[in-house]
Amino acid sequence: MATSFRDRLARLRVDLTPWRASRDFRILVISGTVFYLGGMVGYVALPFQLYQLTESNFAVGAMGLVTIAPLVIFGLYGGALADHVDRRKMLVITGVAQILICAVLLGNTRLADPQIWIIYVSGALNAIASSLQRPSREALFPRVVRHEQMPAAVTISSLTMQIGQLAGPAMGGVLVGTVGVTWAFSVELIGLVVATLLYLRLGSYKTREHSTPPSLRAIGEGIGYAFRRRDLLGTYAVDMVGMFLAMPIVLFPAFATEVLKEPKLLGLLYSAEAIGAMLATLTSGWARRVHHHGRAVVLATITWGASVGIAGLAPNIWFAIAFFAVAGGADMISGLFRAVIWNQTIPDEMRGRLAGIEMLSYSLGPLGGQTRSGLVADLTSVRTSIVSGGVLCVAGVVATAIWLRDFWGYDARTDEHAVRERELRTTAG
């Protein structure tokens, strides 16, 4: 009996094979951890500063409106660039740009009268830099690990980023509540500098000799490819529906301060989802035995929406933290299986463009959701916004799954694209 129990525990453990096998995978993972640690500190500081200056939930949520256009335009263009240029150079150049933008935000906090327009402009510029960077980073993962190691690689990458996402908001909440937003932006700046220096240590990953130059035609080819494949379309649609309808993060300052009367625990609200995500990741060894990835994405996103809705009814902050943690675990599981579908089925010559589209799918939903949540909260109440979002999310995801039945039936063992990529990468060695 004891041996059987140990075997079950062993099957839950994270597979560390990609970490041991690939130096550049380790660099990508470590740089991502540092990047997210600093970035999540700024993630708390920026909306906190906006709320302090404006006392408006909509003004905080409007940051989503400011960044939507840059994300769409430069996310698609950044994906096309990632299929044509050295991906390491893209990471370094855009990292330097992010350092400069963060320095501007830091300088703004030092003004006697911090300017709101500087925060919005910096947010838009940072969206451009991030949109150009992320497709190149995401497109590198299939190049630095073996095909069969992708589920483990996605899990490890998620786990280490969650460390940053867990510690970052907690640190950010303490900093903004004690010494102010200036120190929070300083920590973010240090993280960006360290991450960019780590990118310099990556090997060169030039694209193939006959790669497609970035153009509207190249972008159109990527979009056409994505929409012809209903498995990919399902990953985008389910995530966007879930995030647009049930994204409560923009309401956390008001939820902690005005509803739950616990402003000092704001950082824990931001950390709750990361706690749940980390617990789900640490016990995700079972994921390698799942083959119906689309089904897993749908069920996980339904759980996300239901948990967010229940958290909105919280009688105290600990109840809210518990259900936001469940939501975070469900979101991690959804993201894990979406990433496995992407990385195991998309050919390398299309990987950058599809990474750009993927970035839009998991960025536009939350950004639009922030705006929706802020507007509904100002028109009704914070609780109404959170609870209604959760209910609508569950209904929307169910409807999407019915519409995209092929996504529900996706099986990695028999899907033609997964089989082809597995054979190609095995042949390539």
Short mmCIF file of C-alpha atoms in Angstrom, two decimals:
data_model
loop_
_atom_site.label_atom_id
_atom_site.label_comp_id
_atom_site.label_asym_id
_atom_site.label_seq_id
_atom_site.Cartn_x
_atom_site.Cartn_y
_atom_site.Cartn_z
CA MET A 1 0.00 0.00 0.00
CA ALA A 2 2.84 2.40 0.90
CA THR A 3 4.62 1.67 -2.37
CA SER A 4 1.43 2.29 -4.33
CA PHE A 5 0.92 5.63 -2.58
CA ARG A 6 4.52 6.67 -3.31
CA ASP A 7 4.06 5.73 -6.94
CA ARG A 8 0.99 7.92 -7.15
CA LEU A 9 2.89 10.84 -5.63
CA ALA A 10 5.77 10.28 -8.06
CA ARG A 11 3.38 10.53 -11.00
CA LEU A 12 2.34 14.00 -9.80
CA ARG A 13 5.89 15.37 -9.67
CA VAL A 14 7.13 17.87 -12.24
CA ASP A 15 9.38 16.32 -14.91
CA LEU A 16 12.73 18.19 -14.82
CA THR A 17 14.21 16.58 -17.95
CA PRO A 18 14.13 19.77 -20.10
CA TRP A 19 15.87 21.74 -17.32
CA ARG A 20 18.72 19.24 -17.14
CA ALA A 21 19.03 18.77 -20.89
CA SER A 22 19.06 22.33 -22.29
CA ARG A 23 21.23 25.28 -21.23
CA ASP A 24 19.22 27.80 -23.24
CA PHE A 25 15.98 26.50 -21.78
CA ARG A 26 17.40 27.22 -18.32
CA ILE A 27 18.33 30.77 -19.41
CA LEU A 28 14.84 31.40 -20.79
CA VAL A 29 13.27 30.10 -17.61
CA ILE A 30 15.49 32.08 -15.23
CA SER A 31 15.14 35.30 -17.21
CA GLY A 32 11.38 34.80 -17.29
CA THR A 33 11.30 34.37 -13.53
CA VAL A 34 13.26 37.57 -12.92
CA PHE A 35 11.21 39.43 -15.52
CA TYR A 36 7.90 38.42 -13.95
CA LEU A 37 9.10 39.10 -10.42
CA GLY A 38 9.90 42.71 -11.28
CA GLY A 39 6.98 43.05 -13.68
CA MET A 40 4.40 41.92 -11.13
CA VAL A 41 5.68 44.47 -8.64
CA GLY A 42 5.00 47.13 -11.28
CA TYR A 43 1.69 45.42 -12.06
CA VAL A 44 0.53 46.29 -8.54
CA ALA A 45 2.12 49.75 -8.48
CA LEU A 46 0.70 51.12 -11.74
CA PRO A 47 -3.04 50.57 -11.06
CA PHE A 48 -2.51 51.59 -7.43
CA GLN A 49 -0.97 54.88 -8.53
CA LEU A 50 -3.75 55.47 -11.07
CA TYR A 51 -6.43 54.78 -8.47
CA GLN A 52 -4.72 57.12 -6.02
CA LEU A 53 -4.59 59.91 -8.60
CA THR A 54 -8.09 59.45 -10.06
CA GLU A 55 -10.18 57.49 -7.49
CA SER A 56 -11.91 55.90 -10.49
CA ASN A 57 -12.20 52.18 -11.31
CA PHE A 58 -12.86 53.05 -14.94
CA ALA A 59 -9.66 55.13 -15.12
CA VAL A 60 -7.71 52.09 -13.95
CA GLY A 61 -9.52 49.82 -16.39
CA ALA A 62 -8.99 52.33 -19.22
CA MET A 63 -5.34 51.28 -19.32
CA GLY A 64 -6.70 48.26 -21.17
CA LEU A 65 -8.22 50.52 -23.83
CA VAL A 66 -4.93 52.38 -24.25
CA THR A 67 -2.96 49.20 -24.84
CA ILE A 68 -5.36 47.25 -27.06
CA ALA A 69 -4.38 48.89 -30.38
CA PRO A 70 -0.60 48.55 -29.82
CA LEU A 71 -1.07 44.91 -28.82
CA VAL A 72 -3.04 44.09 -31.96
CA ILE A 73 -0.79 45.92 -34.42
CA PHE A 74 2.61 45.15 -32.95
CA GLY A 75 1.69 41.70 -31.68
CA LEU A 76 0.98 40.57 -35.23
CA TYR A 77 4.01 42.42 -36.62
CA GLY A 78 6.23 41.10 -33.83
CA GLY A 79 5.16 37.58 -34.72
CA ALA A 80 6.11 38.14 -38.37
CA LEU A 81 9.49 39.53 -37.26
CA ALA A 82 10.08 36.48 -35.05
CA ASP A 83 9.81 34.27 -38.15
CA HIS A 84 12.44 36.29 -40.02
CA VAL A 85 15.07 37.71 -37.63
CA ASP A 86 17.36 36.37 -34.91
CA ARG A 87 15.03 35.84 -31.99
CA ARG A 88 17.72 36.50 -29.38
CA LYS A 89 18.36 39.97 -30.83
CA MET A 90 14.66 40.73 -30.64
CA LEU A 91 14.64 39.85 -26.95
CA VAL A 92 17.61 42.09 -26.19
CA ILE A 93 16.44 45.12 -28.20
CA THR A 94 12.93 45.06 -26.78
CA GLY A 95 14.34 44.46 -23.29
CA VAL A 96 16.33 47.70 -23.55
CA ALA A 97 13.17 49.52 -24.67
CA GLN A 98 11.27 48.21 -21.63
CA ILE A 99 14.06 49.41 -19.34
CA LEU A 100 13.77 52.95 -20.73
CA ILE A 101 9.98 52.97 -20.39
CA CYS A 102 10.14 51.79 -16.79
CA ALA A 103 12.69 54.51 -16.08
CA VAL A 104 10.16 57.10 -17.31
CA LEU A 105 7.47 55.70 -15.00
CA LEU A 106 9.95 55.82 -12.14
CA GLY A 107 10.83 59.43 -12.93
CA ASN A 108 7.14 60.36 -13.03
CA THR A 109 6.68 59.18 -9.44
CA ARG A 110 9.38 61.65 -8.38
CA LEU A 111 7.46 64.64 -9.71
CA ALA A 112 5.64 66.89 -7.23
CA ASP A 113 2.51 66.33 -9.33
CA PRO A 114 2.75 62.96 -11.17
CA GLN A 115 1.17 63.17 -14.61
CA ILE A 116 -1.60 60.74 -15.51
CA TRP A 117 -0.92 61.13 -19.24
CA ILE A 118 2.66 59.89 -18.72
CA ILE A 119 1.31 56.70 -17.14
CA TYR A 120 -1.02 56.06 -20.08
CA VAL A 121 1.61 56.86 -22.74
CA SER A 122 4.16 54.67 -20.97
CA GLY A 123 1.58 51.89 -20.79
CA ALA A 124 1.01 52.12 -24.55
CA LEU A 125 4.75 52.14 -25.32
CA ASN A 126 5.35 49.21 -23.00
CA ALA A 127 2.58 47.31 -24.80
CA ILE A 128 4.44 47.90 -28.07
CA ALA A 129 7.76 46.65 -26.66
CA SER A 130 6.13 43.64 -25.02
CA SER A 131 4.19 42.80 -28.19
CA LEU A 132 7.40 42.77 -30.22
CA GLN A 133 9.24 40.71 -27.62
CA ARG A 134 6.87 37.96 -26.56
CA PRO A 135 6.41 36.19 -29.93
CA SER A 136 10.18 35.76 -30.23
CA ARG A 137 10.43 34.41 -26.71
CA GLU A 138 7.52 32.00 -27.13
CA ALA A 139 8.81 30.86 -30.53
CA LEU A 140 12.15 29.88 -28.97
CA PHE A 141 10.80 27.19 -26.67
CA PRO A 142 10.23 24.54 -29.37
CA ARG A 143 13.81 25.21 -30.58
CA VAL A 144 15.53 24.63 -27.23
CA VAL A 145 13.77 21.41 -26.09
CA ARG A 146 12.77 18.15 -27.73
CA HIS A 147 9.22 17.59 -29.00
CA GLU A 148 8.29 15.00 -26.40
CA GLN A 149 9.60 17.27 -23.63
CA MET A 150 7.18 20.11 -24.40
CA PRO A 151 4.57 19.32 -21.71
CA ALA A 152 7.33 19.22 -19.08
CA ALA A 153 8.97 22.36 -20.50
CA VAL A 154 5.69 24.30 -20.40
CA THR A 155 5.12 23.15 -16.82
CA ILE A 156 8.61 24.19 -15.66
CA SER A 157 8.34 27.55 -17.39
CA SER A 158 4.93 28.13 -15.81
CA LEU A 159 6.19 27.13 -12.37
CA THR A 160 9.18 29.47 -12.32
CA MET A 161 7.13 32.38 -13.68
CA GLN A 162 4.57 31.72 -10.97
CA ILE A 163 7.30 32.19 -8.39
CA GLY A 164 7.72 35.69 -9.77
CA GLN A 165 3.97 36.20 -10.00
CA LEU A 166 3.53 35.01 -6.42
CA ALA A 167 6.35 36.96 -4.80
CA GLY A 168 5.96 40.03 -7.06
CA PRO A 169 2.43 41.11 -6.07
CA ALA A 170 3.10 40.42 -2.40
CA MET A 171 6.27 42.51 -2.58
CA GLY A 172 4.47 45.17 -4.61
CA GLY A 173 1.61 45.36 -2.11
CA VAL A 174 4.04 45.81 0.78
CA LEU A 175 6.07 48.42 -1.10
CA VAL A 176 3.15 50.60 -2.24
CA GLY A 177 1.58 50.34 1.21
CA THR A 178 4.74 51.31 3.11
CA VAL A 179 7.40 53.17 1.10
CA GLY A 180 5.36 54.05 -2.01
CA VAL A 181 5.23 53.39 -5.75
CA THR A 182 8.69 54.83 -6.42
CA TRP A 183 10.36 51.86 -4.76
CA ALA A 184 8.02 49.46 -6.55
CA PHE A 185 8.99 50.81 -9.99
CA SER A 186 12.66 50.68 -8.93
CA VAL A 187 12.36 46.94 -8.27
CA GLU A 188 10.67 46.45 -11.66
CA LEU A 189 13.51 48.32 -13.35
CA ILE A 190 16.14 46.08 -11.73
CA GLY A 191 14.26 42.98 -12.89
CA LEU A 192 14.15 44.22 -16.48
CA VAL A 193 17.89 44.94 -16.49
CA VAL A 194 18.79 41.50 -15.14
CA ALA A 195 16.44 39.69 -17.57
CA THR A 196 17.87 41.57 -20.55
CA LEU A 197 21.44 40.72 -19.52
CA LEU A 198 20.43 37.04 -19.35
CA TYR A 199 18.99 37.21 -22.88
CA LEU A 200 22.46 38.20 -24.08
CA ARG A 201 23.73 34.78 -22.97
CA LEU A 202 21.36 32.86 -25.24
CA GLY A 203 22.66 31.18 -28.37
CA SER A 204 21.83 32.66 -31.76
CA TYR A 205 18.53 31.45 -33.21
CA LYS A 206 18.38 32.70 -36.76
CA THR A 207 15.44 31.70 -38.88
CA ARG A 208 15.71 29.41 -41.86
CA GLU A 209 17.32 30.68 -45.04
CA HIS A 210 14.06 31.09 -46.95
CA SER A 211 12.01 32.65 -44.17
CA THR A 212 9.15 35.01 -45.02
CA PRO A 213 9.97 38.74 -44.54
CA PRO A 214 7.54 40.63 -42.28
CA SER A 215 4.67 42.07 -44.32
CA LEU A 216 0.90 42.27 -44.41
CA ARG A 217 0.93 39.19 -46.61
CA ALA A 218 3.03 37.25 -44.10
CA ILE A 219 0.74 38.32 -41.26
CA GLY A 220 -2.28 37.32 -43.33
CA GLU A 221 -0.76 33.88 -43.93
CA GLY A 222 -0.41 33.39 -40.20
CA ILE A 223 -3.98 34.50 -39.47
CA GLY A 224 -5.32 32.30 -42.26
CA TYR A 225 -3.42 29.29 -40.95
CA ALA A 226 -4.78 29.85 -37.43
CA PHE A 227 -8.40 30.15 -38.57
CA ARG A 228 -8.20 27.10 -40.83
CA ARG A 229 -7.29 24.98 -37.82
CA ARG A 230 -10.25 24.67 -35.47
CA ASP A 231 -8.02 23.23 -32.73
CA LEU A 232 -6.01 26.47 -32.66
CA LEU A 233 -9.15 28.57 -33.02
CA GLY A 234 -10.55 26.82 -29.97
CA THR A 235 -7.53 27.70 -27.83
CA TYR A 236 -7.92 31.37 -28.72
CA ALA A 237 -11.71 31.59 -28.46
CA VAL A 238 -12.14 29.79 -25.13
CA ASP A 239 -9.41 31.82 -23.45
CA MET A 240 -10.64 35.17 -24.79
CA VAL A 241 -14.22 34.45 -23.73
CA GLY A 242 -13.12 33.38 -20.26
CA MET A 243 -10.79 36.32 -19.67
CA PHE A 244 -13.04 39.00 -21.17
CA LEU A 245 -16.03 38.02 -19.09
CA ALA A 246 -14.30 37.12 -15.79
CA MET A 247 -11.22 39.27 -15.30
CA PRO A 248 -11.55 40.88 -11.82
CA ILE A 249 -7.98 42.02 -11.18
CA VAL A 250 -8.63 45.67 -12.02
CA LEU A 251 -11.16 45.73 -9.17
CA PHE A 252 -8.78 44.42 -6.52
CA PRO A 253 -7.84 47.86 -5.10
CA ALA A 254 -11.51 48.77 -4.60
CA PHE A 255 -12.48 45.21 -3.54
CA ALA A 256 -9.82 45.12 -0.81
CA THR A 257 -10.26 48.73 0.32
CA GLU A 258 -13.97 49.52 0.06
CA VAL A 259 -15.73 46.12 0.10
CA LEU A 260 -13.61 43.87 2.31
CA LYS A 261 -12.05 46.71 4.35
CA GLU A 262 -8.58 45.14 4.22
CA PRO A 263 -6.31 47.50 2.21
CA LYS A 264 -3.14 46.13 3.81
CA LEU A 265 -3.90 42.67 2.38
CA LEU A 266 -4.25 43.92 -1.20
CA GLY A 267 -1.03 42.16 -2.18
CA LEU A 268 -2.50 38.80 -1.10
CA LEU A 269 -5.43 39.27 -3.47
CA TYR A 270 -2.97 39.73 -6.32
CA SER A 271 -0.98 36.72 -5.13
CA ALA A 272 -3.94 34.37 -4.66
CA GLU A 273 -4.18 33.28 -8.29
CA ALA A 274 -0.42 32.67 -8.41
CA ILE A 275 -0.65 30.51 -5.27
CA GLY A 276 -3.34 28.38 -6.89
CA ALA A 277 -1.41 28.22 -10.15
CA MET A 278 1.74 27.12 -8.36
CA LEU A 279 -0.05 24.36 -6.46
CA ALA A 280 -1.61 23.15 -9.69
CA THR A 281 1.79 23.20 -11.41
CA LEU A 282 3.58 21.34 -8.62
CA THR A 283 1.05 18.51 -8.92
CA SER A 284 0.79 18.55 -12.72
CA GLY A 285 2.66 15.33 -13.44
CA TRP A 286 -0.70 13.82 -14.36
CA ALA A 287 -0.92 16.16 -17.35
CA ARG A 288 1.45 14.08 -19.47
CA ARG A 289 -1.12 11.28 -19.47
CA VAL A 290 -3.89 13.53 -20.81
CA HIS A 291 -4.37 13.48 -24.58
CA HIS A 292 -7.69 15.32 -25.02
CA HIS A 293 -6.16 18.74 -24.51
CA GLY A 294 -9.11 20.73 -25.86
CA ARG A 295 -11.45 19.11 -23.37
CA ALA A 296 -9.06 19.97 -20.54
CA VAL A 297 -8.93 23.63 -21.63
CA VAL A 298 -12.73 23.92 -21.69
CA LEU A 299 -13.28 22.32 -18.27
CA ALA A 300 -10.48 24.35 -16.68
CA THR A 301 -11.86 27.64 -18.02
CA ILE A 302 -15.36 26.81 -16.74
CA THR A 303 -13.80 26.22 -13.31
CA TRP A 304 -12.01 29.57 -13.59
CA GLY A 305 -15.26 31.46 -14.21
CA ALA A 306 -17.21 29.66 -11.50
CA SER A 307 -14.47 30.30 -8.92
CA VAL A 308 -14.25 34.01 -9.77
CA GLY A 309 -18.03 34.37 -9.41
CA ILE A 310 -18.01 32.68 -6.00
CA ALA A 311 -15.07 34.84 -4.85
CA GLY A 312 -17.16 37.93 -5.64
CA LEU A 313 -19.64 36.82 -2.93
CA ALA A 314 -16.88 36.59 -0.30
CA PRO A 315 -17.90 37.62 3.24
CA ASN A 316 -14.23 38.23 4.09
CA ILE A 317 -10.90 38.51 2.32
CA TRP A 318 -9.74 34.98 3.20
CA PHE A 319 -12.77 33.46 1.49
CA ALA A 320 -11.99 35.58 -1.59
CA ILE A 321 -8.32 34.57 -1.54
CA ALA A 322 -9.26 30.87 -1.39
CA PHE A 323 -11.52 30.98 -4.43
CA PHE A 324 -9.21 33.24 -6.41
CA ALA A 325 -6.53 30.61 -5.72
CA VAL A 326 -8.82 27.92 -7.17
CA ALA A 327 -9.37 30.18 -10.18
CA GLY A 328 -5.61 30.59 -10.59
CA GLY A 329 -5.07 26.84 -10.55
CA ALA A 330 -7.75 26.34 -13.19
CA ASP A 331 -6.26 29.09 -15.36
CA MET A 332 -2.83 27.47 -15.11
CA ILE A 333 -4.22 24.12 -16.27
CA SER A 334 -5.96 25.81 -19.20
CA GLY A 335 -2.76 27.62 -20.13
CA LEU A 336 -0.69 24.43 -19.87
CA PHE A 337 -2.78 22.51 -22.36
CA ARG A 338 -3.15 25.47 -24.72
CA ALA A 339 0.63 25.87 -24.80
CA VAL A 340 1.15 22.15 -25.44
CA ILE A 341 -1.22 22.28 -28.42
CA TRP A 342 0.63 25.32 -29.81
CA ASN A 343 4.14 24.01 -29.29
CA GLN A 344 3.50 20.46 -30.48
CA THR A 345 1.50 21.22 -33.64
CA ILE A 346 2.72 24.48 -35.21
CA PRO A 347 5.62 24.30 -37.74
CA ASP A 348 8.71 26.38 -36.91
CA GLU A 349 8.38 28.60 -40.00
CA MET A 350 4.96 29.75 -38.68
CA ARG A 351 5.82 29.72 -34.98
CA GLY A 352 6.54 33.43 -34.60
CA ARG A 353 3.39 34.58 -36.37
CA LEU A 354 1.24 32.16 -34.44
CA ALA A 355 2.96 33.21 -31.20
CA GLY A 356 1.87 36.77 -32.02
CA ILE A 357 -1.72 35.62 -32.43
CA GLU A 358 -1.49 33.59 -29.23
CA MET A 359 -0.24 36.66 -27.40
CA LEU A 360 -3.26 38.61 -28.61
CA SER A 361 -5.59 35.86 -27.46
CA TYR A 362 -4.27 35.85 -23.89
CA SER A 363 -3.72 39.63 -23.76
CA LEU A 364 -6.78 41.17 -25.41
CA GLY A 365 -9.21 39.11 -23.35
CA PRO A 366 -7.83 40.31 -19.98
CA LEU A 367 -7.40 43.89 -21.23
CA GLY A 368 -10.95 44.04 -22.54
CA GLY A 369 -12.08 42.31 -19.37
CA GLN A 370 -10.44 45.00 -17.23
CA THR A 371 -12.40 47.67 -19.06
CA ARG A 372 -15.64 45.67 -18.78
CA SER A 373 -15.10 45.02 -15.07
CA GLY A 374 -14.29 48.65 -14.28
CA LEU A 375 -17.26 50.00 -16.21
CA VAL A 376 -19.75 47.53 -14.71
CA ALA A 377 -18.38 48.22 -11.21
CA ASP A 378 -18.82 51.98 -11.62
CA LEU A 379 -22.36 51.53 -13.00
CA THR A 380 -23.44 48.96 -10.40
CA SER A 381 -21.04 47.73 -7.71
CA VAL A 382 -17.74 45.91 -7.35
CA ARG A 383 -19.43 42.71 -6.18
CA THR A 384 -21.95 42.78 -9.03
CA SER A 385 -19.16 43.16 -11.58
CA ILE A 386 -17.18 40.19 -10.25
CA VAL A 387 -20.14 37.83 -9.76
CA SER A 388 -21.82 38.61 -13.09
CA GLY A 389 -18.50 38.13 -14.87
CA GLY A 390 -18.11 34.65 -13.43
CA VAL A 391 -21.62 33.61 -14.42
CA LEU A 392 -21.25 34.97 -17.96
CA CYS A 393 -17.87 33.25 -18.31
CA VAL A 394 -19.32 29.80 -17.59
CA ALA A 395 -22.17 30.34 -20.05
CA GLY A 396 -19.86 31.77 -22.72
CA VAL A 397 -17.33 28.93 -22.52
CA VAL A 398 -20.05 26.27 -22.74
CA ALA A 399 -21.48 27.99 -25.83
CA THR A 400 -18.00 28.22 -27.41
CA ALA A 401 -17.32 24.52 -26.78
CA ILE A 402 -20.61 23.59 -28.45
CA TRP A 403 -19.70 25.77 -31.44
CA LEU A 404 -16.18 24.30 -31.77
CA ARG A 405 -16.90 20.61 -31.27
CA ASP A 406 -13.66 19.65 -33.04
CA PHE A 407 -11.72 21.40 -30.30
CA TRP A 408 -13.52 19.38 -27.64
CA GLY A 409 -12.55 16.19 -29.49
CA TYR A 410 -8.85 17.08 -30.04
CA ASP A 411 -6.56 14.09 -29.34
CA ALA A 412 -2.78 14.63 -29.42
CA ARG A 413 -2.17 10.98 -30.34
CA THR A 414 -4.10 11.15 -33.60
CA ASP A 415 -4.27 14.81 -34.61
CA GLU A 416 -2.64 15.17 -38.04
CA HIS A 417 -0.65 18.28 -37.13
CA ALA A 418 0.69 16.81 -33.89
CA VAL A 419 1.65 13.59 -35.67
CA ARG A 420 3.47 15.48 -38.46
CA GLU A 421 5.46 17.69 -36.08
CA ARG A 422 6.37 14.70 -33.93
CA GLU A 423 7.72 12.87 -36.97
CA LEU A 424 9.62 15.94 -38.28
CA ARG A 425 11.32 16.67 -34.97
CA THR A 426 12.17 13.02 -34.42
CA THR A 427 13.80 12.90 -37.85
CA ALA A 428 15.70 16.15 -37.16
CA GLY A 429 17.13 14.54 -34.08
#
